[in-house]
XYZ file of C-alpha atoms in Angstrom:
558
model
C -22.113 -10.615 53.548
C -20.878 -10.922 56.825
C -20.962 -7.473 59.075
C -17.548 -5.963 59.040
C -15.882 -8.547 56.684
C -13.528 -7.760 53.456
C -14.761 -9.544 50.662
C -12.370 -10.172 47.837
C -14.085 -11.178 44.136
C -11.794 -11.926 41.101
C -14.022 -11.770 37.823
C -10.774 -12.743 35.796
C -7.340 -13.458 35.492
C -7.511 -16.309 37.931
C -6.880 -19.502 36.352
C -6.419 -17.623 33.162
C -4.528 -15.186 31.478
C -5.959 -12.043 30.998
C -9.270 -10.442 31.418
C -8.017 -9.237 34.869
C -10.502 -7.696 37.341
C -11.654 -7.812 40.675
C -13.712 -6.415 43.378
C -13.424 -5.361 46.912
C -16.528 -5.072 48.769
C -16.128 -3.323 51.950
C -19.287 -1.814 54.445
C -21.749 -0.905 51.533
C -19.215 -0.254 49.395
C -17.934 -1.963 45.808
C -14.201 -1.069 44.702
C -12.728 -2.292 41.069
C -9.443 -3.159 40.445
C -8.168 -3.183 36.472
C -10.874 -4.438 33.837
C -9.203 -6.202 31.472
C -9.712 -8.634 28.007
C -8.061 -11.486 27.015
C -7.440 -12.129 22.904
C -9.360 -15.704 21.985
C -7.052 -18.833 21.687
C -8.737 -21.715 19.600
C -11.668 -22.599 18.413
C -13.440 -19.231 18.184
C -14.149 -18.099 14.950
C -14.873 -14.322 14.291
C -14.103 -13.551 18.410
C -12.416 -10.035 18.840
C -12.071 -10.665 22.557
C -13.358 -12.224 25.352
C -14.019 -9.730 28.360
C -15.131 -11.224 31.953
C -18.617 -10.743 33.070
C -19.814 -7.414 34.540
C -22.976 -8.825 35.463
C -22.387 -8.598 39.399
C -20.674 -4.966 38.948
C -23.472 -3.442 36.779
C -25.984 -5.061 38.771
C -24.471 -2.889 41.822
C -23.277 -0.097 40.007
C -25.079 1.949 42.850
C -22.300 0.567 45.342
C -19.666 1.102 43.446
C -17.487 3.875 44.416
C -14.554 4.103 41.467
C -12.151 1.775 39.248
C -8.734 1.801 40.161
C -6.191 0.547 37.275
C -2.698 -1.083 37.972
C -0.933 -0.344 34.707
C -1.633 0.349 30.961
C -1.527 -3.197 29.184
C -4.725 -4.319 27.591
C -5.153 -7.273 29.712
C -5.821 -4.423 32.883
C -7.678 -1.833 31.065
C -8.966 -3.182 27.601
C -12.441 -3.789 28.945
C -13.046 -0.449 29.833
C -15.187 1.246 27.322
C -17.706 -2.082 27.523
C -17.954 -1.133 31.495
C -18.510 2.441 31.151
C -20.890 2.210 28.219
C -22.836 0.777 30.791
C -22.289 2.657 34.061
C -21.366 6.063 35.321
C -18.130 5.474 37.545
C -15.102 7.505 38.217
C -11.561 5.975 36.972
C -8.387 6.112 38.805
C -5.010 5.469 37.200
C -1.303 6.940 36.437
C -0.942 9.357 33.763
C 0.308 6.732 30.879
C -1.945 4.041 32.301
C -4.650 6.556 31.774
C -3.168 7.524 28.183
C -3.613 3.884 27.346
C -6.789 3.618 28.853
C -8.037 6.765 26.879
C -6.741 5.018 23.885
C -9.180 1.886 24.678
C -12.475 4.627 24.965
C -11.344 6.244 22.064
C -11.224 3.033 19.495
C -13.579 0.764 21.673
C -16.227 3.084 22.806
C -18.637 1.954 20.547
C -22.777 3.525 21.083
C -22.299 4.611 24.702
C -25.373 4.641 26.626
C -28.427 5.293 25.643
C -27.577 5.865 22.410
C -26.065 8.836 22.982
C -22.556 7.953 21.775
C -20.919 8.806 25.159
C -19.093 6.617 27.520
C -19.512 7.950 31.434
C -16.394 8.076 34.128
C -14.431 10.859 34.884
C -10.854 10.044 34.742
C -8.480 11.136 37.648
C -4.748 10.507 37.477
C -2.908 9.913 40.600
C 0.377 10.357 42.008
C 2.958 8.025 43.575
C 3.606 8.919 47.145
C 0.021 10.846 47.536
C -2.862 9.386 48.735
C -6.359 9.611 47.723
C -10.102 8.620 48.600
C -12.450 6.557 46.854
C -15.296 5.992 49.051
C -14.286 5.384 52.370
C -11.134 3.503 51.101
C -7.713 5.251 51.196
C -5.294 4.244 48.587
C -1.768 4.826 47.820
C -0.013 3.689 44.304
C 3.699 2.380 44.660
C 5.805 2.305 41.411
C 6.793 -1.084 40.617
C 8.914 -2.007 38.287
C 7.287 -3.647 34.808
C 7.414 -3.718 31.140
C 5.181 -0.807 31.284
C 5.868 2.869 32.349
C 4.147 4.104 35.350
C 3.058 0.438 36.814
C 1.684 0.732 40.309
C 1.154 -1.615 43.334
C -1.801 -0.483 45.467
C -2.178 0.073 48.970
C -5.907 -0.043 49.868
C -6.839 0.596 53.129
C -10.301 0.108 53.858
C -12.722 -0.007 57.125
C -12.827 -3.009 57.251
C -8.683 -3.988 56.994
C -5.562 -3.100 54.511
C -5.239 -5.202 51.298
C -1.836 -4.857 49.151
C -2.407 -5.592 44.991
C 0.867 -6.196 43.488
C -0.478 -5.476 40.554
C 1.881 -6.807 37.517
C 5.378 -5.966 38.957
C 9.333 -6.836 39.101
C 12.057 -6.334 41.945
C 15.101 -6.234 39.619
C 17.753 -8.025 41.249
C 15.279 -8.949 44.066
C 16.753 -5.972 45.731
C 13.549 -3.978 46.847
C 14.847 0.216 46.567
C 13.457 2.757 48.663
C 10.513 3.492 45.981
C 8.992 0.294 47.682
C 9.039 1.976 51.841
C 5.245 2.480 51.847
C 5.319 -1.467 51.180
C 7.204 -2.367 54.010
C 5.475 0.317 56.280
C 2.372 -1.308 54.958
C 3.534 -4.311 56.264
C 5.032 -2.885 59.857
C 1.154 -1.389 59.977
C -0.472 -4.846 59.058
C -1.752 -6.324 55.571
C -4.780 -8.354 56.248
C -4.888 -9.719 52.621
C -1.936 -9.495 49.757
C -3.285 -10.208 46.070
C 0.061 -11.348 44.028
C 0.936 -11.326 40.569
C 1.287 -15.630 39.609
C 2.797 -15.327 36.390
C 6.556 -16.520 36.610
C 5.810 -17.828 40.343
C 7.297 -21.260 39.003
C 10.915 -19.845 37.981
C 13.325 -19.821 40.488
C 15.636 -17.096 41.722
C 14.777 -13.623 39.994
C 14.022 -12.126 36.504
C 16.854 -11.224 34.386
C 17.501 -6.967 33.818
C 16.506 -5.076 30.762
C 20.182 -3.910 30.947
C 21.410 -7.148 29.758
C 18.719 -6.947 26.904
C 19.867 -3.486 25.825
C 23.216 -4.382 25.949
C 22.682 -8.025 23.347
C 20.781 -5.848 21.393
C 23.380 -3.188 20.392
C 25.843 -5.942 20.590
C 24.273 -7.655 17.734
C 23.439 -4.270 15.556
C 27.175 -3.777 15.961
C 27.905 -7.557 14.441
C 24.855 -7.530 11.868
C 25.932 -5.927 8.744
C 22.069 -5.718 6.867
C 18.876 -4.700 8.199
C 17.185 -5.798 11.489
C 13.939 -6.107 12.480
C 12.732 -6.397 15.989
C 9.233 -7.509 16.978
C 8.446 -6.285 20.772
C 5.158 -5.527 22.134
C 4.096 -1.991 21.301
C 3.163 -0.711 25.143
C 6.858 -1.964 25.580
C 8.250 1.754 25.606
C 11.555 0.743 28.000
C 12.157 -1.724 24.705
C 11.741 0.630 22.899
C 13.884 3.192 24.127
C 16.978 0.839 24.156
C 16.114 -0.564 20.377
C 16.410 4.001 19.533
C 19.289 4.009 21.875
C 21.438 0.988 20.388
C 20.267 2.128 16.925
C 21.685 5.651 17.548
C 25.359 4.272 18.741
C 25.407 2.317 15.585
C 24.941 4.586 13.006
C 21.387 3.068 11.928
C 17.764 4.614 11.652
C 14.713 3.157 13.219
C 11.348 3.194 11.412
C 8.375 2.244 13.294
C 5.980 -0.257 11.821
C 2.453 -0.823 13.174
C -0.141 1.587 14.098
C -0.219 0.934 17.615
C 3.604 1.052 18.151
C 3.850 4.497 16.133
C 0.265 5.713 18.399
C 2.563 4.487 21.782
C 5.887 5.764 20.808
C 3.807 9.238 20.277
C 2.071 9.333 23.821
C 5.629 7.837 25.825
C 7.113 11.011 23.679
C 4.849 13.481 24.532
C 4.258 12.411 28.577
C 8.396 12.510 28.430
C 8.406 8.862 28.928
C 10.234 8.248 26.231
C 13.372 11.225 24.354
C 14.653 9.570 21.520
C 18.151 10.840 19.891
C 17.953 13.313 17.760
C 16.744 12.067 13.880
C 17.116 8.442 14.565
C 13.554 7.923 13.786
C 12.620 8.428 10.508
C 9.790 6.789 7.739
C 10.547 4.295 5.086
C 10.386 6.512 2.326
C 12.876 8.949 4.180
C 15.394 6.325 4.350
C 18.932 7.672 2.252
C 19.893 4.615 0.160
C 23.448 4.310 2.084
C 20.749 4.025 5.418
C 18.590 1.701 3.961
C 20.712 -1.530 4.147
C 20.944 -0.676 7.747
C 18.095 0.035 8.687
C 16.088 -0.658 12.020
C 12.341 -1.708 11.737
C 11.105 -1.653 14.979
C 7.830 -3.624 14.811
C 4.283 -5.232 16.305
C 3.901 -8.569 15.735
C 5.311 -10.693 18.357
C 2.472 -13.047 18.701
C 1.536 -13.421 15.296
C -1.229 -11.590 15.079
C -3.058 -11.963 12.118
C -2.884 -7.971 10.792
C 0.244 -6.993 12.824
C 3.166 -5.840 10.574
C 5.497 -8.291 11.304
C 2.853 -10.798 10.641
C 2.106 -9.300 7.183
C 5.783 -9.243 6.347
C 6.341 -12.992 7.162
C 3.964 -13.680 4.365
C 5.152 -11.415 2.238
C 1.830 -9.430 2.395
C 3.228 -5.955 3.405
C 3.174 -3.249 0.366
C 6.545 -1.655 1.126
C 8.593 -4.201 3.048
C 10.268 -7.538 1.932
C 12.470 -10.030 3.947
C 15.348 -11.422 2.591
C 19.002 -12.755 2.837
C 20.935 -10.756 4.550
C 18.604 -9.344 7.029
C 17.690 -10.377 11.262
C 14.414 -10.548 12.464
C 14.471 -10.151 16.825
C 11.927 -11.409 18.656
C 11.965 -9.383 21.516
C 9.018 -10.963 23.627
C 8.070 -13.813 25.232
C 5.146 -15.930 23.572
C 2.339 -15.896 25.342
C 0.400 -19.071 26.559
C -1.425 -19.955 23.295
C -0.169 -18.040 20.265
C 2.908 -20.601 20.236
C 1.483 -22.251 16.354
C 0.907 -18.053 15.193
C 4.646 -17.029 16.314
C 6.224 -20.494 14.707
C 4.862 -20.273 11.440
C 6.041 -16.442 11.467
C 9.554 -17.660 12.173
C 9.558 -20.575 9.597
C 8.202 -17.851 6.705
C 11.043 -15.736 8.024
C 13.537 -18.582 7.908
C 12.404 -19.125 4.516
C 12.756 -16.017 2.697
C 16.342 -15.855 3.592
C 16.119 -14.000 7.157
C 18.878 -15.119 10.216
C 15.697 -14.989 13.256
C 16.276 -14.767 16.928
C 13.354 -16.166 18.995
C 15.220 -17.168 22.118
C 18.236 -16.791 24.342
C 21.064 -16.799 23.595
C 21.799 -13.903 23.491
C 19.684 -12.864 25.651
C 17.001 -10.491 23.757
C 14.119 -10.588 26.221
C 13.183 -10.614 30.046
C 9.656 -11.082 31.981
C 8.165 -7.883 33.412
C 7.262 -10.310 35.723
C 8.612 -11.305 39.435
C 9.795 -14.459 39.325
C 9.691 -16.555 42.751
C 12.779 -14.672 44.446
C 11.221 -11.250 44.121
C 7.694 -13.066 45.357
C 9.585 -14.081 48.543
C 11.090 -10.521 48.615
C 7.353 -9.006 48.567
C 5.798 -11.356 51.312
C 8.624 -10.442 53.902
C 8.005 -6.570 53.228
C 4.201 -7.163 53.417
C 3.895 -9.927 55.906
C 0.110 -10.597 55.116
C -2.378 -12.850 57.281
C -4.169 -13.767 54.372
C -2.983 -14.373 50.981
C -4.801 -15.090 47.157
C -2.363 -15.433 44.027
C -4.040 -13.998 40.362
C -2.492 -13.177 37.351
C -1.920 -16.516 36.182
C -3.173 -20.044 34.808
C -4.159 -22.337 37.970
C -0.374 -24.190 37.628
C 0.964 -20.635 38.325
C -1.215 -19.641 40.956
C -0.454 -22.830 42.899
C 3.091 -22.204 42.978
C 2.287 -18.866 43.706
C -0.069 -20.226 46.878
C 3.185 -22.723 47.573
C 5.738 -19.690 47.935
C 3.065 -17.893 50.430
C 3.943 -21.027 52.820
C 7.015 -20.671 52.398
C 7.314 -16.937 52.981
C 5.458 -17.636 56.255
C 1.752 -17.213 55.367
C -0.336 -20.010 57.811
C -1.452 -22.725 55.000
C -4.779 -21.844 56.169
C -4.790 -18.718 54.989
C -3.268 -19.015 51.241
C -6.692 -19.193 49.058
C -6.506 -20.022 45.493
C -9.767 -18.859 43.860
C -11.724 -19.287 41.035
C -13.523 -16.439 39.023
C -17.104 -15.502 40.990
C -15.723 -17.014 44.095
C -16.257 -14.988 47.382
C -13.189 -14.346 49.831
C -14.702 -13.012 53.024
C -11.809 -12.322 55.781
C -12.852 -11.483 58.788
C -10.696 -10.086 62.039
C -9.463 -13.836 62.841
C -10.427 -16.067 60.047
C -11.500 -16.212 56.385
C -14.405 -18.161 54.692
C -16.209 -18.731 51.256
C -19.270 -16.937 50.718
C -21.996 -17.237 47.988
C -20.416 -17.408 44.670
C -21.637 -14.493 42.170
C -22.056 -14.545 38.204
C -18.773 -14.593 36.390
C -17.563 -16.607 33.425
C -16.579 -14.601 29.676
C -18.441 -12.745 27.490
C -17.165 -12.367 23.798
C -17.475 -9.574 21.443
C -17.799 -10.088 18.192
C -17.836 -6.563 15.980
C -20.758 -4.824 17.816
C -21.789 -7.887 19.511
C -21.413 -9.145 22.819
C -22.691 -12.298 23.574
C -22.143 -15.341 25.681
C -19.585 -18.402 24.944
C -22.653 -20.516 24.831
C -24.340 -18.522 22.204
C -26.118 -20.421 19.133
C -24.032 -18.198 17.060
C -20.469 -19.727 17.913
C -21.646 -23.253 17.977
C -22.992 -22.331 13.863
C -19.272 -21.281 13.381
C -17.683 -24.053 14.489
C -19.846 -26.507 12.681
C -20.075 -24.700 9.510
C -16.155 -24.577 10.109
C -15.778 -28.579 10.556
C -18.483 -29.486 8.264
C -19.317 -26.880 5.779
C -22.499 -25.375 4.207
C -24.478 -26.510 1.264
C -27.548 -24.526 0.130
C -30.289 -26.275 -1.868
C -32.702 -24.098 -3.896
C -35.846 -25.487 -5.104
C -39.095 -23.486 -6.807
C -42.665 -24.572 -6.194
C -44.124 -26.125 -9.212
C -46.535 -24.531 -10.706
C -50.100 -26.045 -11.188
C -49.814 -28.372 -14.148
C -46.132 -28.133 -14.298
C -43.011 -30.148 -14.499
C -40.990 -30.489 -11.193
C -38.463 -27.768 -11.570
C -34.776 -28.629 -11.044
C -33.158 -27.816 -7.766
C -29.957 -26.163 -7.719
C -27.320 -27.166 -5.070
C -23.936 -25.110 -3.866
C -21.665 -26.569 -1.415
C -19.071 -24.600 0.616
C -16.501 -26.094 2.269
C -17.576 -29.779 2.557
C -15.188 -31.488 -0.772
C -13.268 -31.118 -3.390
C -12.830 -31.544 -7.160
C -14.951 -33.906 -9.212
C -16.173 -35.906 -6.623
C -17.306 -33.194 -4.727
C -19.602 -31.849 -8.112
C -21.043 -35.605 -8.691
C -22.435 -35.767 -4.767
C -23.822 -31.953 -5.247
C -25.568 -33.434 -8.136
C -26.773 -36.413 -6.527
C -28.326 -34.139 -3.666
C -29.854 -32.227 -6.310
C -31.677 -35.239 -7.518
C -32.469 -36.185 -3.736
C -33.675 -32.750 -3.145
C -35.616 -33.337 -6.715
C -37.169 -36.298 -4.904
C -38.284 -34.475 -1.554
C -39.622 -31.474 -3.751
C -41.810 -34.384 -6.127
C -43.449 -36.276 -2.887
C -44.223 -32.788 -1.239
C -46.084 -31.369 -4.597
C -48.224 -35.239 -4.141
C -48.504 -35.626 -0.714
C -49.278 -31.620 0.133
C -47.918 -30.314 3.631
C -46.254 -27.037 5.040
C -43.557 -24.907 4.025
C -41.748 -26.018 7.111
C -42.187 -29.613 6.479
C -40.686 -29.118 3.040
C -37.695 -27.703 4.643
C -37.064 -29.968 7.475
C -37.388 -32.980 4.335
C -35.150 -31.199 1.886
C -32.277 -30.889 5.108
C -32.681 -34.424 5.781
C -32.808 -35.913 2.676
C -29.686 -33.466 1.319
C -27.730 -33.675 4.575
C -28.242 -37.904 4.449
C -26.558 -38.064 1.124
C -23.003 -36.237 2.263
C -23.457 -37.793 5.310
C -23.337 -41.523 3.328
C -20.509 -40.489 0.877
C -18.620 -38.068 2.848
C -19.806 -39.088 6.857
C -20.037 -35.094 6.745
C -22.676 -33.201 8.407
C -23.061 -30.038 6.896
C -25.058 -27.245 7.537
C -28.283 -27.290 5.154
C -29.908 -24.026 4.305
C -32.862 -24.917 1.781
C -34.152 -21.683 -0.120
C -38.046 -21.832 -1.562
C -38.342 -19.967 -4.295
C -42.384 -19.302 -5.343
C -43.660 -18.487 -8.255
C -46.697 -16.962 -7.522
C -49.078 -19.236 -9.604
C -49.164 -22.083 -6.420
């Protein structure tokens, strides 16, 4: 590290969605910004999440000086518990992004260290418009506007130069309010490095107002005579206000499906976030039959999760709730990059059983809590920084991020598009790579976390393409007949064919078993015969490859 240099270290959410962290390494000092996971897309069977790799953090946890969180969304805080089961590090955050993060210890803080069952950091909430100290670093959070209460940008000034984080943020209208001053000042002072949320860096012009959402959506409870149903994301609590808001000047009652949307709507409540009208919220089974028609189910689901309500209601799963003709489903939300096949076969099961479903504008039923590349250009001329890295986004995004930079005045050699593990240092006049560190995804799987590369996954996916087949076989006795083996194939074909070639790898494994008994040899080398010989004949009828697990059964008299 060079003497006196900032060095700048996304882990995640460069190149990627989610899993957003990074570090600032300043003097001898390590700073953390968000920990986040990212939910698996593809080919990952059994994945919970992947989460990036704390390797270089934990490695110098005796540097590091706090964790300092943007906002509340998973993506920025999910990680948590899996970083402080491991070190001993205070937190910094706003009081619902710490609510949300409290959430995460409380349902992912699995063990703790040492066994103990506890997860170390002391959390500290922090104010808007109030400084405080981590380490030798001064930072100030600035409320930005997202789909999130309490979202901050962060001013971090350091010893060794200022660096802005957008974190995730909007600039309604592009018309930067006074709430954004200590940006500007920021910039009047000098912002040697601005980190700058990617996501919607390739739509023109500005991101629409969640006044014109509220407004469609009471619009269309006034024109829908049965029941509606709108999907939003449960941290969503703006949303969610104006769905208890529109559903109050109709005459309707909301019930809240989903644990996590009825656990959010609680804490927004309680931290005054969030006052709906008086008894518009109400259970199912409270419902008066002249409300129930016209009801509002306010509900998870927007990406299709698997278990989410709206997900369990689409196939008709849910034990108190039907879709039918007659009633509207919203989606609220935008899809995120990868759960596009999940949401589409929840709209076509909604289309099905009857349901009128409204997935896209118009009307207009959703906006981005995301700048889009007018508010970008807003943010550069309040910060004017000498050095600029876009994150937040796949690598298309961050390039159009890194192409708005030059054209909000940042000198081309000084926009940097990273990748995770790469090493920003900027110096008073110029900037440089340094050594790369560790970085990459871990997975957790249950109670395991392992890497992508572990045996375990590449099993899955095999067993998933090909199938299983198990072949038992007992040792013959001395003096007896060859017993018959017994084979059970999962997942490899179907129907009669697929019981003829299970009985013709019977007879091959029949074979194997007679030859071994003759010839003599190991355990092992029975095993290793019985996968070949079984695995050859569904690779000849089938050209499958299944897994082969042989089981040797002795009966003591070999």
């Amino acid at each position: 590290m060079k003497e006196g240099a900032l060095r700048f270290i996304p882990l995640g959410g460069v190149g990627t969605f989610g899993m957003n962290c990074s570090v600032l390494e300043f003097a001898d000092e390590m700073l953390l910004i968000d920990v986040g996971v990212k939910f698996p897309q593809g080919n990952y069977p059994g994945v919970d999440l992947f989460l990036p790799d704390l390797t270089y953090v934990t490695g110098n946890a005796h540097r590091l000086t706090g964790v300092v969180l943007t906002h509340g969304h998973d993506d920025h805080v999910g990680a948590l518990p899996y970083l402080l089961n491991q070190v001993d590090v205070p937190v910094y955050g706003t009081a619902f992004t710490l609510a949300m993060a409290w959430e995460r210890l409380a349902n992912g803080g699995r063990g703790g260290r040492n066994g103990e069952g506890k997860i170390g950091g002391e959390m500290n909430q922090v104010l808007f418009g109030s400084p405080f100290e981590v380490g030798s670093a001064v930072i100030e959070a600035v409320p930005v506007d997202h789909s999130i209460p309490d979202s901050a940008a962060l001013i971090i000034r350091t010893p060794a130069g200022t660096v802005v984080h957008s974190g995730d943020f909007r600039i309604p209208g592009g018309r930067a309010g006074p709430g954004l001053e200590p940006l500007r000042q920021a910039g009047r002072d000098g912002v040697d490095l601005l980190l700058c949320d990617s996501t919607n860096a390739e739509r023109p012009g500005v991101t629409g107002s969640e006044e014109d959402v509220a407004d469609s959506i009471e619009a269309m409870f006034r024109e829908t005579e049965g029941r509606v149903f709108v999907a939003t994301f449960a941290s969503h609590i703006g949303r969610m206000g104006a769905v208890l808001r529109a559903a109050h000047r109709t005459g309707r009652k909301v019930v809240l499906e989903g644990r996590r949307m009825v656990r959010n709507f609680e804490i927004a409540r309680n931290l005054g976030y969030l006052v709906p009208p008086r008894g518009v919220v109400t259970a199912d089974s409270g419902l008066m039959h002249a409300d129930a028609g016209r009801a509002v189910y306010l509900t998870t689901g927007t990406q299709g999760e698997p278990f989410s309500a709206l997900t369990r209601i689409a196939r008709g799963e849910h034990s108190q709730i039907q879709v039918g003709p007659g009633d509207t489903v919203i989606f609220s939300s935008r899809m995120i990059p990868g759960n596009e096949l999940a949401v589409a076969q929840n709209i076509d099961n909604l289309f099905r059983m009857g349901a009128m479903v409204y997935y896209q504008a118009p009307p207009r039923i959703h906006v981005s809590g995301h700048a889009s590349a007018g508010e970008i250009l807003t943010l550069l001329s309040m910060t004017s920084p000498r050095h600029f890295v876009p994150v937040h986004g796949d690598y298309r995004n961050l390039v159009a991020c890194a192409g708005l930079a030059r054209k909000g005045g940042v000198l081309p050699e000084n926009v940097h598009i990273l990748d995770p593990g790469q090493v920003l240092e900027v110096g008073p006049e110029t900037a440089s790579l340094g050594e790369p560190v560790l970085a990459g995804r871990m997975l957790v799987d249950g109670t395991m976390i392992a890497t992508l590369g572990d045996p375990v996954i590449k099993d899955r996916r095999r067993i998933a393409r090909e199938g299983v087949v198990v072949v038992a076989v007992s040792l013959p006795g001395k003096g007896k007949s060859i017993p018959e083996p017994a084979v059970h194939s999962l997942g490899v074909s179907v129907g009669p064919q697929g019981e003829e070639i299970d009985l013709a790898a019977a007879a091959a494994a029949r074979q194997v078993l007679k030859a071994w008994k003759k010839e003599g040899g190991s355990r092992e080398d029975l095993e290793n015969s019985l996968k070949i010989a079984v695995r050859g004949i569904y690779r000849k009828e089938l050209e499958k490859r299944p897994t082969i697990i042989p089981v040797i059964l002795d009966n003591g008299e070999g």
